[in-house]
Tab-separated table of C-alpha atoms and ligand atoms in Angstrom:
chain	number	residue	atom	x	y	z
A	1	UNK	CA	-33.701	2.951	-24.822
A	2	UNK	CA	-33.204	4.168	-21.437
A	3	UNK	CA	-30.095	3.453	-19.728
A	4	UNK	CA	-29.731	0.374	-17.543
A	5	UNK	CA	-27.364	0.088	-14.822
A	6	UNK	CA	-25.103	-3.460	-14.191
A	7	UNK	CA	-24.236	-3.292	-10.461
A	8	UNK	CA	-22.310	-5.452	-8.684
A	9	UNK	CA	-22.798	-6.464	-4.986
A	10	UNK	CA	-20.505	-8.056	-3.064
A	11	UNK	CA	-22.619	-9.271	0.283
A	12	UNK	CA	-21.890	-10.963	3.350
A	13	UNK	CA	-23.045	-14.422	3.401
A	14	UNK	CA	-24.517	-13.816	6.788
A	15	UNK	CA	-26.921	-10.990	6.637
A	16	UNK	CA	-27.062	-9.347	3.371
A	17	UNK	CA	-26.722	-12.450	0.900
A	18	UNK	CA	-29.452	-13.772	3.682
A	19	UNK	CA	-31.598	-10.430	3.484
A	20	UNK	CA	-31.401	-10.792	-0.353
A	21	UNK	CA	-33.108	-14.390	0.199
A	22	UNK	CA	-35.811	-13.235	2.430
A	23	UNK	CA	-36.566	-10.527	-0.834
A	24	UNK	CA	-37.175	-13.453	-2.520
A	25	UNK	CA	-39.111	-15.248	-0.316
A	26	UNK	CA	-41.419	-12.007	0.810
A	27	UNK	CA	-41.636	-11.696	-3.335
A	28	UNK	CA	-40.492	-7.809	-3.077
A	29	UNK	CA	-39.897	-6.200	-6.157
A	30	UNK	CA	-36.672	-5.067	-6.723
A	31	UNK	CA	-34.810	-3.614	-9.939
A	32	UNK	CA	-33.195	-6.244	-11.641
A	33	UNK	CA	-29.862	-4.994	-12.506
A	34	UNK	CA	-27.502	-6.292	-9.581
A	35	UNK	CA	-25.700	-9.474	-9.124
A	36	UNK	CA	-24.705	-11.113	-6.071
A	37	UNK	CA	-21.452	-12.110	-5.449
A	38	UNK	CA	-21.536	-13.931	-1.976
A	39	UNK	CA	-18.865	-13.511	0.733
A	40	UNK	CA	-17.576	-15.542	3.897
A	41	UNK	CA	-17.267	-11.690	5.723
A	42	UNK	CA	-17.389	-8.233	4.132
A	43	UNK	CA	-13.681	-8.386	5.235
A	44	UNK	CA	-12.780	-10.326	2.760
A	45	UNK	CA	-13.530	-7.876	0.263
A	46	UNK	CA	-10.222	-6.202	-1.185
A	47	UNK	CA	-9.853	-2.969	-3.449
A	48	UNK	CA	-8.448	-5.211	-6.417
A	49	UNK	CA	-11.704	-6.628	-6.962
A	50	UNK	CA	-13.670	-3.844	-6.590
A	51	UNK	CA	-11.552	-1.628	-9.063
A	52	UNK	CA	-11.776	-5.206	-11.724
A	53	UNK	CA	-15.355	-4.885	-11.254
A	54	UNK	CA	-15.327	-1.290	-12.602
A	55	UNK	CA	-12.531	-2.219	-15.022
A	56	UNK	CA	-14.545	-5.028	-16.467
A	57	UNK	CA	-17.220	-2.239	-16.893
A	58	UNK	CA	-19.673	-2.302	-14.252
A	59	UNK	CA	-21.324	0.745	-13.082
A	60	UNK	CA	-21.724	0.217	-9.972
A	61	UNK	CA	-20.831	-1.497	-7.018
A	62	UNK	CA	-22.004	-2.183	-3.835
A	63	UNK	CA	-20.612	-3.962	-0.900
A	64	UNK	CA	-23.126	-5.395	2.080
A	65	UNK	CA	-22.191	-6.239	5.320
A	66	UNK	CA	-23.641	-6.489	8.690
A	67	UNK	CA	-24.832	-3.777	10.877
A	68	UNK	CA	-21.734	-2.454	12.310
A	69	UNK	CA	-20.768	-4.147	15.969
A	70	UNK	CA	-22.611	-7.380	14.837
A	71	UNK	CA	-19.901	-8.331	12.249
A	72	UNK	CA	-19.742	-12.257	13.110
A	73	UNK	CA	-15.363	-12.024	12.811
A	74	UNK	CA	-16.334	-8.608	14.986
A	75	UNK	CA	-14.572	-6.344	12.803
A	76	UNK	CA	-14.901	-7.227	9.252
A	77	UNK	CA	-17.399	-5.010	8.269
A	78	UNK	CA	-15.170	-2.271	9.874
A	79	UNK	CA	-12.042	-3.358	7.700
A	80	UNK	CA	-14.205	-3.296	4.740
A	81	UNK	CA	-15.776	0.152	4.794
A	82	UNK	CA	-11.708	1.327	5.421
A	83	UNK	CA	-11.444	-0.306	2.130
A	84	UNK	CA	-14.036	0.923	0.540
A	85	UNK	CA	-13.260	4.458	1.633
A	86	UNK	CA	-9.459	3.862	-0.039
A	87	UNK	CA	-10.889	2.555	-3.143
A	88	UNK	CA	-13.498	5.326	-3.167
A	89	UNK	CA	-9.795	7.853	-3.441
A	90	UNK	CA	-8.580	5.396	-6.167
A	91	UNK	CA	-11.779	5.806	-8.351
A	92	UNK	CA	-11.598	9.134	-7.815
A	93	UNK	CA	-7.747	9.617	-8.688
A	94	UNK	CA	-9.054	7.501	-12.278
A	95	UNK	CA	-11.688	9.987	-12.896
A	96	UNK	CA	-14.311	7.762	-11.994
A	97	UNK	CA	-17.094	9.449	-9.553
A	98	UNK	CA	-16.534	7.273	-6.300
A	99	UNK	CA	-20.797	7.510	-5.859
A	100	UNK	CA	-20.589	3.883	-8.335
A	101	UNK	CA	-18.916	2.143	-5.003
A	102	UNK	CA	-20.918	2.372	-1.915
A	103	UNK	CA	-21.327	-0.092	1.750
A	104	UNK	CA	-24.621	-0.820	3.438
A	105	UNK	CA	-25.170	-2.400	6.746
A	106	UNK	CA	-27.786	-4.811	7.309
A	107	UNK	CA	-29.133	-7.742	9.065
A	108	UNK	CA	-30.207	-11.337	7.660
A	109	UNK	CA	-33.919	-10.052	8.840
A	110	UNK	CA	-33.671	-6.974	6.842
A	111	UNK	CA	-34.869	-7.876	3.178
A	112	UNK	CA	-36.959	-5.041	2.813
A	113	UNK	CA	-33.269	-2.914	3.788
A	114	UNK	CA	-31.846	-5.104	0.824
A	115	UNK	CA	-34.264	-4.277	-1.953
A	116	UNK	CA	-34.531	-0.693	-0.932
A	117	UNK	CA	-30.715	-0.937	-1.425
A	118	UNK	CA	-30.821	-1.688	-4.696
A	119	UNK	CA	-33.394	0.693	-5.613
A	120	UNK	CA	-31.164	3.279	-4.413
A	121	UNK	CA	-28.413	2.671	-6.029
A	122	UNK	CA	-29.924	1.713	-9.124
A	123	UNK	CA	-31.381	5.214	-8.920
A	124	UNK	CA	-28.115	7.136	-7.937
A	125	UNK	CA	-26.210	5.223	-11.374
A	126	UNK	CA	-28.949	6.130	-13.272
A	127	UNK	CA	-28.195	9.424	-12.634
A	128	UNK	CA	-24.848	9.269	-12.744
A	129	UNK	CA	-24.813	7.554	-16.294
A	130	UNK	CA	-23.018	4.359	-17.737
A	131	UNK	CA	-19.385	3.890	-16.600
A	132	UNK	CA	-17.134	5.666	-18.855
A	133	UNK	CA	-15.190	2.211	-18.983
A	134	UNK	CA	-18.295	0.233	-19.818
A	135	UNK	CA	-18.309	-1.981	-22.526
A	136	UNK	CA	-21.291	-4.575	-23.066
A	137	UNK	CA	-20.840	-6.102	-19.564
A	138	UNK	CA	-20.952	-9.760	-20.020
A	139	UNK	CA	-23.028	-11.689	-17.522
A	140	UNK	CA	-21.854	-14.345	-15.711
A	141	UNK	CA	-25.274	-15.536	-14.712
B	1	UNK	CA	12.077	-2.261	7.083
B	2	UNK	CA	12.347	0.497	4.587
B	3	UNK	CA	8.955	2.242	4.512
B	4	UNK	CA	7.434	3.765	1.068
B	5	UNK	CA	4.564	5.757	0.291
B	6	UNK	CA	2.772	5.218	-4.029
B	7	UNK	CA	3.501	7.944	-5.905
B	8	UNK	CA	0.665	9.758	-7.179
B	9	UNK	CA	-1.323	8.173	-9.791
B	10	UNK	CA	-1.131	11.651	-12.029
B	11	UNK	CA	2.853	11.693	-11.593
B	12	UNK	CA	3.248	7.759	-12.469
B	13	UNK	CA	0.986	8.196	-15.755
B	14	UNK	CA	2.969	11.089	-16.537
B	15	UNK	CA	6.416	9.153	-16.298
B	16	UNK	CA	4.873	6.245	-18.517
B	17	UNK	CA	3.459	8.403	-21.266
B	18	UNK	CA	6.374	7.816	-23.851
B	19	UNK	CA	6.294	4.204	-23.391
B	20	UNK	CA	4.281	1.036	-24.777
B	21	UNK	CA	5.067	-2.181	-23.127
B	22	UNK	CA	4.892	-1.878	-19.118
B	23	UNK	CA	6.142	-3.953	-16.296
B	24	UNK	CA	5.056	-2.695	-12.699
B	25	UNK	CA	7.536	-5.078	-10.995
B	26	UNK	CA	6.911	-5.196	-6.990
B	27	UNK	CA	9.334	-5.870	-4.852
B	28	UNK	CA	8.461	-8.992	-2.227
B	29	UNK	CA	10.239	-7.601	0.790
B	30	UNK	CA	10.482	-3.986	2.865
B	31	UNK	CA	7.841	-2.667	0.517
B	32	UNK	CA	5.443	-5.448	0.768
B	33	UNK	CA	5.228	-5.455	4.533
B	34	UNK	CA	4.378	-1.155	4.463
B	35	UNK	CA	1.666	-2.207	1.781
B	36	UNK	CA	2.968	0.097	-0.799
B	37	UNK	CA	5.293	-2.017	-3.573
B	38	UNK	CA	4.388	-5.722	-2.692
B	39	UNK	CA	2.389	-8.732	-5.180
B	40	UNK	CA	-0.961	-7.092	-3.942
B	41	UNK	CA	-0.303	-3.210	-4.487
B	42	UNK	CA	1.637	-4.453	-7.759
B	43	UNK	CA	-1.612	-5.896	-8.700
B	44	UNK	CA	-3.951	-2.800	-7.391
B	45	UNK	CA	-1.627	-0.323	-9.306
B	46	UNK	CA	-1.435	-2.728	-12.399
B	47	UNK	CA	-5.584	-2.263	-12.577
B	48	UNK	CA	-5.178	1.331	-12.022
B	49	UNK	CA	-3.238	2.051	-14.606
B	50	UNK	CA	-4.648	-0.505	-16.745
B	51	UNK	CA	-7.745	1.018	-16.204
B	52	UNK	CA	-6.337	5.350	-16.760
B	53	UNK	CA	-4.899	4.499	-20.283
B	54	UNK	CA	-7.872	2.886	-21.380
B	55	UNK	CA	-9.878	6.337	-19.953
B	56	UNK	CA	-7.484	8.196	-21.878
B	57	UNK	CA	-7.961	5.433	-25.173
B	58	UNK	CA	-4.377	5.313	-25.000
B	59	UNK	CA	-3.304	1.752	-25.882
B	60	UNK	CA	-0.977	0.087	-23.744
B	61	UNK	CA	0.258	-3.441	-22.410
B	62	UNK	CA	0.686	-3.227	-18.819
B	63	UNK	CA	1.361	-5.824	-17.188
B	64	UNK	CA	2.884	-7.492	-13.965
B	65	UNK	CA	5.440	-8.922	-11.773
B	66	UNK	CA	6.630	-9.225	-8.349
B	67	UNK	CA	10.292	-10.162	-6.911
B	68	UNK	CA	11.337	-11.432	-3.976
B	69	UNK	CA	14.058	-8.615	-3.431
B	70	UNK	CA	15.410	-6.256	-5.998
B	71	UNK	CA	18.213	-5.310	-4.083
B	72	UNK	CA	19.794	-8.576	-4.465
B	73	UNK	CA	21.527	-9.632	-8.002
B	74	UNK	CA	19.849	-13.834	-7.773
B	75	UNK	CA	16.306	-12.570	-7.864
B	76	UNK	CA	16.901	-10.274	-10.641
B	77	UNK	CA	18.532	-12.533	-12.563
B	78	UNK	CA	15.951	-15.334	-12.202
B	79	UNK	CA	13.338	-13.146	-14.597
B	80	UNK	CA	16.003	-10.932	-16.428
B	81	UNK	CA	14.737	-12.456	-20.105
B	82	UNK	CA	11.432	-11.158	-19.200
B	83	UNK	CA	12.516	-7.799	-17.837
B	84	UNK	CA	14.026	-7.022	-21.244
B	85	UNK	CA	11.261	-7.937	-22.878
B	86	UNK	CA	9.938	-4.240	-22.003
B	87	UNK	CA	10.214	-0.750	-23.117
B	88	UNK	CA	9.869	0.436	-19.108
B	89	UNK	CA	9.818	-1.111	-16.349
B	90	UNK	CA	7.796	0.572	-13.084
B	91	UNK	CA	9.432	-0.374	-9.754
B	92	UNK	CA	7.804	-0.215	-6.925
B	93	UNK	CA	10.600	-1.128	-4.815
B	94	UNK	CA	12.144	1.498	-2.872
B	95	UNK	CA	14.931	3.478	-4.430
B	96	UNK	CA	17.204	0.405	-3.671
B	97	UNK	CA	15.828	-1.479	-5.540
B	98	UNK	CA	14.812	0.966	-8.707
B	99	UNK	CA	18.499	1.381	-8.722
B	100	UNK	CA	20.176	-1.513	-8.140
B	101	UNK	CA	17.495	-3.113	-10.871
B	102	UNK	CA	18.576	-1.279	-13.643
B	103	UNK	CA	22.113	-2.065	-12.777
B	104	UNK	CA	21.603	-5.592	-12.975
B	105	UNK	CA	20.402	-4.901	-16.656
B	106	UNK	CA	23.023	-3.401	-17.544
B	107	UNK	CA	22.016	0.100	-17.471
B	108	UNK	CA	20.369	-0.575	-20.683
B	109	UNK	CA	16.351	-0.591	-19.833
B	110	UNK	CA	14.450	2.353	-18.585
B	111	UNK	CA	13.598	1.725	-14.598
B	112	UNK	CA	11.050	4.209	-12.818
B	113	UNK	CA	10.221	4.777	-9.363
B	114	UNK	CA	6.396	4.228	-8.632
B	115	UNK	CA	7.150	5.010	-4.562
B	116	UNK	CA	9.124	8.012	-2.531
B	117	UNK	CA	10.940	5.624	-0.085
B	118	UNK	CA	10.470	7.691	2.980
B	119	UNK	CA	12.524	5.878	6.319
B	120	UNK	CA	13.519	2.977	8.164
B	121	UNK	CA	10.791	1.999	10.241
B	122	UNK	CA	8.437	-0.788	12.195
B	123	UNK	CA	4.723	-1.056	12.041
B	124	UNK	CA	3.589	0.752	15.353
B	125	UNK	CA	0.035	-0.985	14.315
B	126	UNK	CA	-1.763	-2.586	11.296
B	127	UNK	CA	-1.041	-0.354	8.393
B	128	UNK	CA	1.358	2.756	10.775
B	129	UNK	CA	4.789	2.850	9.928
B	130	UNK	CA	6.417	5.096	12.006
B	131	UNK	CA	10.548	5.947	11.524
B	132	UNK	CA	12.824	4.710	14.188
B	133	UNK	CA	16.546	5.127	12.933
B	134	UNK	CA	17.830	7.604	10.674
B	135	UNK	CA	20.735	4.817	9.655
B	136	UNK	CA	23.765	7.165	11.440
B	137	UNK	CA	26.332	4.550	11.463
B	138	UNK	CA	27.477	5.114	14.855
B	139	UNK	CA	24.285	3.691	17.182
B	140	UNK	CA	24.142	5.458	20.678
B	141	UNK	CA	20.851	3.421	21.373
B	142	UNK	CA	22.722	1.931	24.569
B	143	UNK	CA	22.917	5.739	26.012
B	144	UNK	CA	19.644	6.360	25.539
B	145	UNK	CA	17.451	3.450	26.711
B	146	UNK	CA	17.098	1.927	23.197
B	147	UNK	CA	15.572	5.350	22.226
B	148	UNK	CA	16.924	6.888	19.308
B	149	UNK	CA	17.636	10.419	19.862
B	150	UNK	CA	18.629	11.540	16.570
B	151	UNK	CA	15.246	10.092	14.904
B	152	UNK	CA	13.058	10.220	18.174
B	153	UNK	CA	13.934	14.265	18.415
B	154	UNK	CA	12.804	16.773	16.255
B	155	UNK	CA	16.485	18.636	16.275
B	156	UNK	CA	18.309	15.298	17.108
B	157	UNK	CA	19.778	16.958	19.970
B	158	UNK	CA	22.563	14.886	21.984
B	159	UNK	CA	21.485	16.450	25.004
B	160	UNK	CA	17.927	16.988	25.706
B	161	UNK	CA	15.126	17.748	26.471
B	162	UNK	CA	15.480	21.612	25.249
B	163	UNK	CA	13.485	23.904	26.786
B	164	UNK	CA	10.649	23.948	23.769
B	165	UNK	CA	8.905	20.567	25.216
B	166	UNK	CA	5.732	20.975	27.203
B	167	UNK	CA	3.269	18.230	28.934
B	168	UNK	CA	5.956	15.665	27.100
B	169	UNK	CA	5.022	17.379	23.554
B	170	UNK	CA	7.722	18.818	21.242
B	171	UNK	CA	7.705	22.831	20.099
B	172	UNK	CA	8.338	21.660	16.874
B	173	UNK	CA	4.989	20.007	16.238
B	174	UNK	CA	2.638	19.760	19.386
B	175	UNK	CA	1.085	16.746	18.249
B	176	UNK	CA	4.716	14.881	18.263
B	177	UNK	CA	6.253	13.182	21.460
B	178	UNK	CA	9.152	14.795	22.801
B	179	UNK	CA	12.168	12.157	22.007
B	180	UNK	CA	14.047	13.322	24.857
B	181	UNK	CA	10.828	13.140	27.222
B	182	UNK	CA	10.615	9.137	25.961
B	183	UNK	CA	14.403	8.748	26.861
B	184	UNK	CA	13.579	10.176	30.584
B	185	UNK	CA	10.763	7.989	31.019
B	186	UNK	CA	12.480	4.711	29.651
B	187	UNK	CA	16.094	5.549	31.337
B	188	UNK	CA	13.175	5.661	34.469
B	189	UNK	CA	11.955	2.878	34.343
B	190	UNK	CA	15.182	0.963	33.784
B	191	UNK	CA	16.297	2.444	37.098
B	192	UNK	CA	19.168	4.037	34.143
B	193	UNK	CA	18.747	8.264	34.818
B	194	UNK	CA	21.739	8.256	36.187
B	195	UNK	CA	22.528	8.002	31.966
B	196	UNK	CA	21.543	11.134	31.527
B	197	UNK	CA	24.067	13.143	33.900
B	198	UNK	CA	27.111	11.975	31.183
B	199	UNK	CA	27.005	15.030	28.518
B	200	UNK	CA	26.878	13.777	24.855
B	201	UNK	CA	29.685	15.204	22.789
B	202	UNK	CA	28.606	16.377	19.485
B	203	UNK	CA	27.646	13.146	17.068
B	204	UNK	CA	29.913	12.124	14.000
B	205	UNK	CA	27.769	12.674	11.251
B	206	UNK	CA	30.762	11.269	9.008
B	207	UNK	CA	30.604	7.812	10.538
B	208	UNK	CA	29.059	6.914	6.910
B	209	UNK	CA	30.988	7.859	4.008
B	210	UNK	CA	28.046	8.479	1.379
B	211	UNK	CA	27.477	6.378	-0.504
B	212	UNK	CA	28.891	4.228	1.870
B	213	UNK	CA	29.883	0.229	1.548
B	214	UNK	CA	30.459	-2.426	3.812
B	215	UNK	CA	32.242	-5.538	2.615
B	216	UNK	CA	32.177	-8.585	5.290
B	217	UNK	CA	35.233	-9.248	6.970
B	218	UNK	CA	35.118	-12.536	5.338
B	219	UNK	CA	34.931	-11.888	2.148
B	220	UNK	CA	37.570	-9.318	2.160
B	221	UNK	CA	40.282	-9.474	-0.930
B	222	UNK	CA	42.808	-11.970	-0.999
B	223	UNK	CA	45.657	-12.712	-3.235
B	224	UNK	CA	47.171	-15.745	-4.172
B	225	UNK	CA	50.137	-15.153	-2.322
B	226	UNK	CA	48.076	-15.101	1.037
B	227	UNK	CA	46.517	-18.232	0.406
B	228	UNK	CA	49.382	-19.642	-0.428
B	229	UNK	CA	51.272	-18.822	2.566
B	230	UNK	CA	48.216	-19.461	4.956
B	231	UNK	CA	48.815	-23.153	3.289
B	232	UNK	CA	52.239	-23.292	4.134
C	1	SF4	S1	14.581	-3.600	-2.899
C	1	SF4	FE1	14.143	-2.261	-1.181
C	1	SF4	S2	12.112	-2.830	-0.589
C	1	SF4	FE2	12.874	-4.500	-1.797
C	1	SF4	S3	13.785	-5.888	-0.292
C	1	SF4	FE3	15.384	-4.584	-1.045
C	1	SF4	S4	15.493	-2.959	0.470
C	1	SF4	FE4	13.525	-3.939	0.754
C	2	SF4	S1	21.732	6.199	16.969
C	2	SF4	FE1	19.712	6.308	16.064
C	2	SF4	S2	20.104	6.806	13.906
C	2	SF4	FE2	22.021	6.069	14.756
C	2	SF4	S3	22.019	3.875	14.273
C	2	SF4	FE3	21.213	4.106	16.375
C	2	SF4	S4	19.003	4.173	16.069
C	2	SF4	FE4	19.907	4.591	14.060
């Protein structure tokens, strides 16, 4: 059975959780292996729940915020790719390839951006492999 | 504050090999504030290593706890039961409080130090913590424009600038401020140079007895006699 990636996205409430609606509503075809975790601001996102996500055994993760300058608390989507880059080191320092975590930028309009998005990085774990810390990953949905 | 810097992952797994039941106990103060040993970073580093022994299928309980100070005997005491309850305990307080936590227990449970507790500093912006005082025991800061020349200067020279600073850089590292350049401009603009034309004898470096101790003028000994005669 060929391998099939659980990613996690954690997306801004205000363009990518939005561009992941208008997906839906222009019925693109996406993979179906992510799952949305919504967000106020992409600042809000903190390395602790990134690294629980991988601990839990996800095998990827993906964070979504808006194109960089239009952050609507101005910097949040700044703060988080700082993040991200620190808990990229921390995967790394585990033995874990830091590829699993990446951040996008994207509008609300962009829901074509947001299913390409998942493609990709459905694609890159595929490649990569499962998570050596994956176990059956139970879903929440 | 005390400023701190995690300990690399690799070194902290190392120190934790021989042992089964973990505490990473954070320390709510110094440590918190520099982002390296507070509730949050306890947390972080709990997942981490949660998450390296299971890599490694080594089985181990690691778990979590944070403090509001370890450097001060109450707040130990309030969770001492559950301390003991561990074969190590991980500390990411500074040195402080690594020490003064296993003295509180008696000496009898293994304490290691997650952090290298680097200086005394301030947050110079959101997450830079730069050093400021070097903790001399003897503070000149009112000679110097509330400059520290002993941290601020690469050779905490008395007397400076030495001839080794250039466009306000030191010849030490070219990328660091001159200390003694900072004192000019400050003594400047506090209409103070006039400061600078007093030479600096050489600093006593044994104004702190190492390890030193201060006890408060109030609660200094007293016997029973004195109290009885301040009575009288
Ligand atoms: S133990 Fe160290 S870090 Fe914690 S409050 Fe005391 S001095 Fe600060
Ligand atoms: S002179 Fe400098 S090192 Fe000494 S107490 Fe003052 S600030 Fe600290």
């Amino acid at each position: 059975m060929e391998f099939e990636p659980k990613i996690m996205a954690f997306c801004c409430q205000f363009c990518a959780y939005s561009a992941a609606d208008l997906a839906g509503s222009m019925r693109l075809q996406y993979p179906p292996n992510v799952r949305i975790v919504r967000l106020l601001c992409t600042g809000k996102v903190d390395p602790l729940h990134l690294l629980r996500a991988f601990q839990e055994g996800w095998d990827g993760v993906f964070v979504a915020g808006c194109l960089e300058g239009e952050c609507h608390f101005l910097a949040g989507n700044l703060h988080a790719k700082q993040w991200i880059n620190y808990t990229k080191k921390l995967l790394k320092e585990l033995g874990i390839e830091p590829e699993r975590l990446e951040m996008f930028n994207m509008s609300a309009a962009m829901g074509t951006k947001f299913a390409d998005t998942v493609k990709e990085m459905t694609e890159r774990i595929k490649k990569l492999g499962p998570s050596p810390l994956r176990r059956d990953v139970k879903d929440s949905h | 504050m005390i400023v701190a810097k995690r300990k690399p992952l690799q070194e902290i797994k190392d120190m934790l090999k021989p042992y089964q039941k973990i505490l990473v106990l954070g320390c709510g103060s110094c440590v918190a504030v520099c982002m390296a040993g507070g509730e949050k970073e306890a947390g972080l580093l709990t997942t981490e290593l949660q998450m390296a022994f299971e890599l490694d299928k080594d089985k181990k309980q690691i778990d979590t706890l944070t403090i509001l100070r370890q450097c001060d005997r109450e707040y130990i005491d309030e969770v001492k039961e559950k301390l003991n309850q561990y074969d190590a305990i991980l500390s990411i307080a500074c040195g402080v409080g690594v020490q003064f936590t296993a003295e509180v227990l008696g000496g009898a449970k293994v304490l290691l130090p997650g952090l290298n507790t680097t200086f005394l500093g301030a947050t110079i912006e959101p997450g830079t913590w730069m050093e400021r005082c070097l903790a001399c025991g003897d503070c000149i800061l009112d000679e110097t424009g509330g400059i520290c020349p002993i941290t601020m200067c690469s050779k905490s020279l008395m007397n400076g600038p030495c001839g080794g600073h250039e466009k306000g850089k030191c010849e030490v590292d070219r990328n660091r401020d001159c200390g003694w350049v900072l004192i000019y401009e400050r003594l400047k603009k506090l209409g103070k140079l006039e400061l600078l034309k007093t030479i600096k004898l050489p600093k006593n470096y044994g104004a702190v007895k190492r390890p030193d101790k201060i006890i408060h003028e109030a609660y200094q000994p007293v016997t029973v006699k004195e109290v009885k005669d301040s009575q009288k």
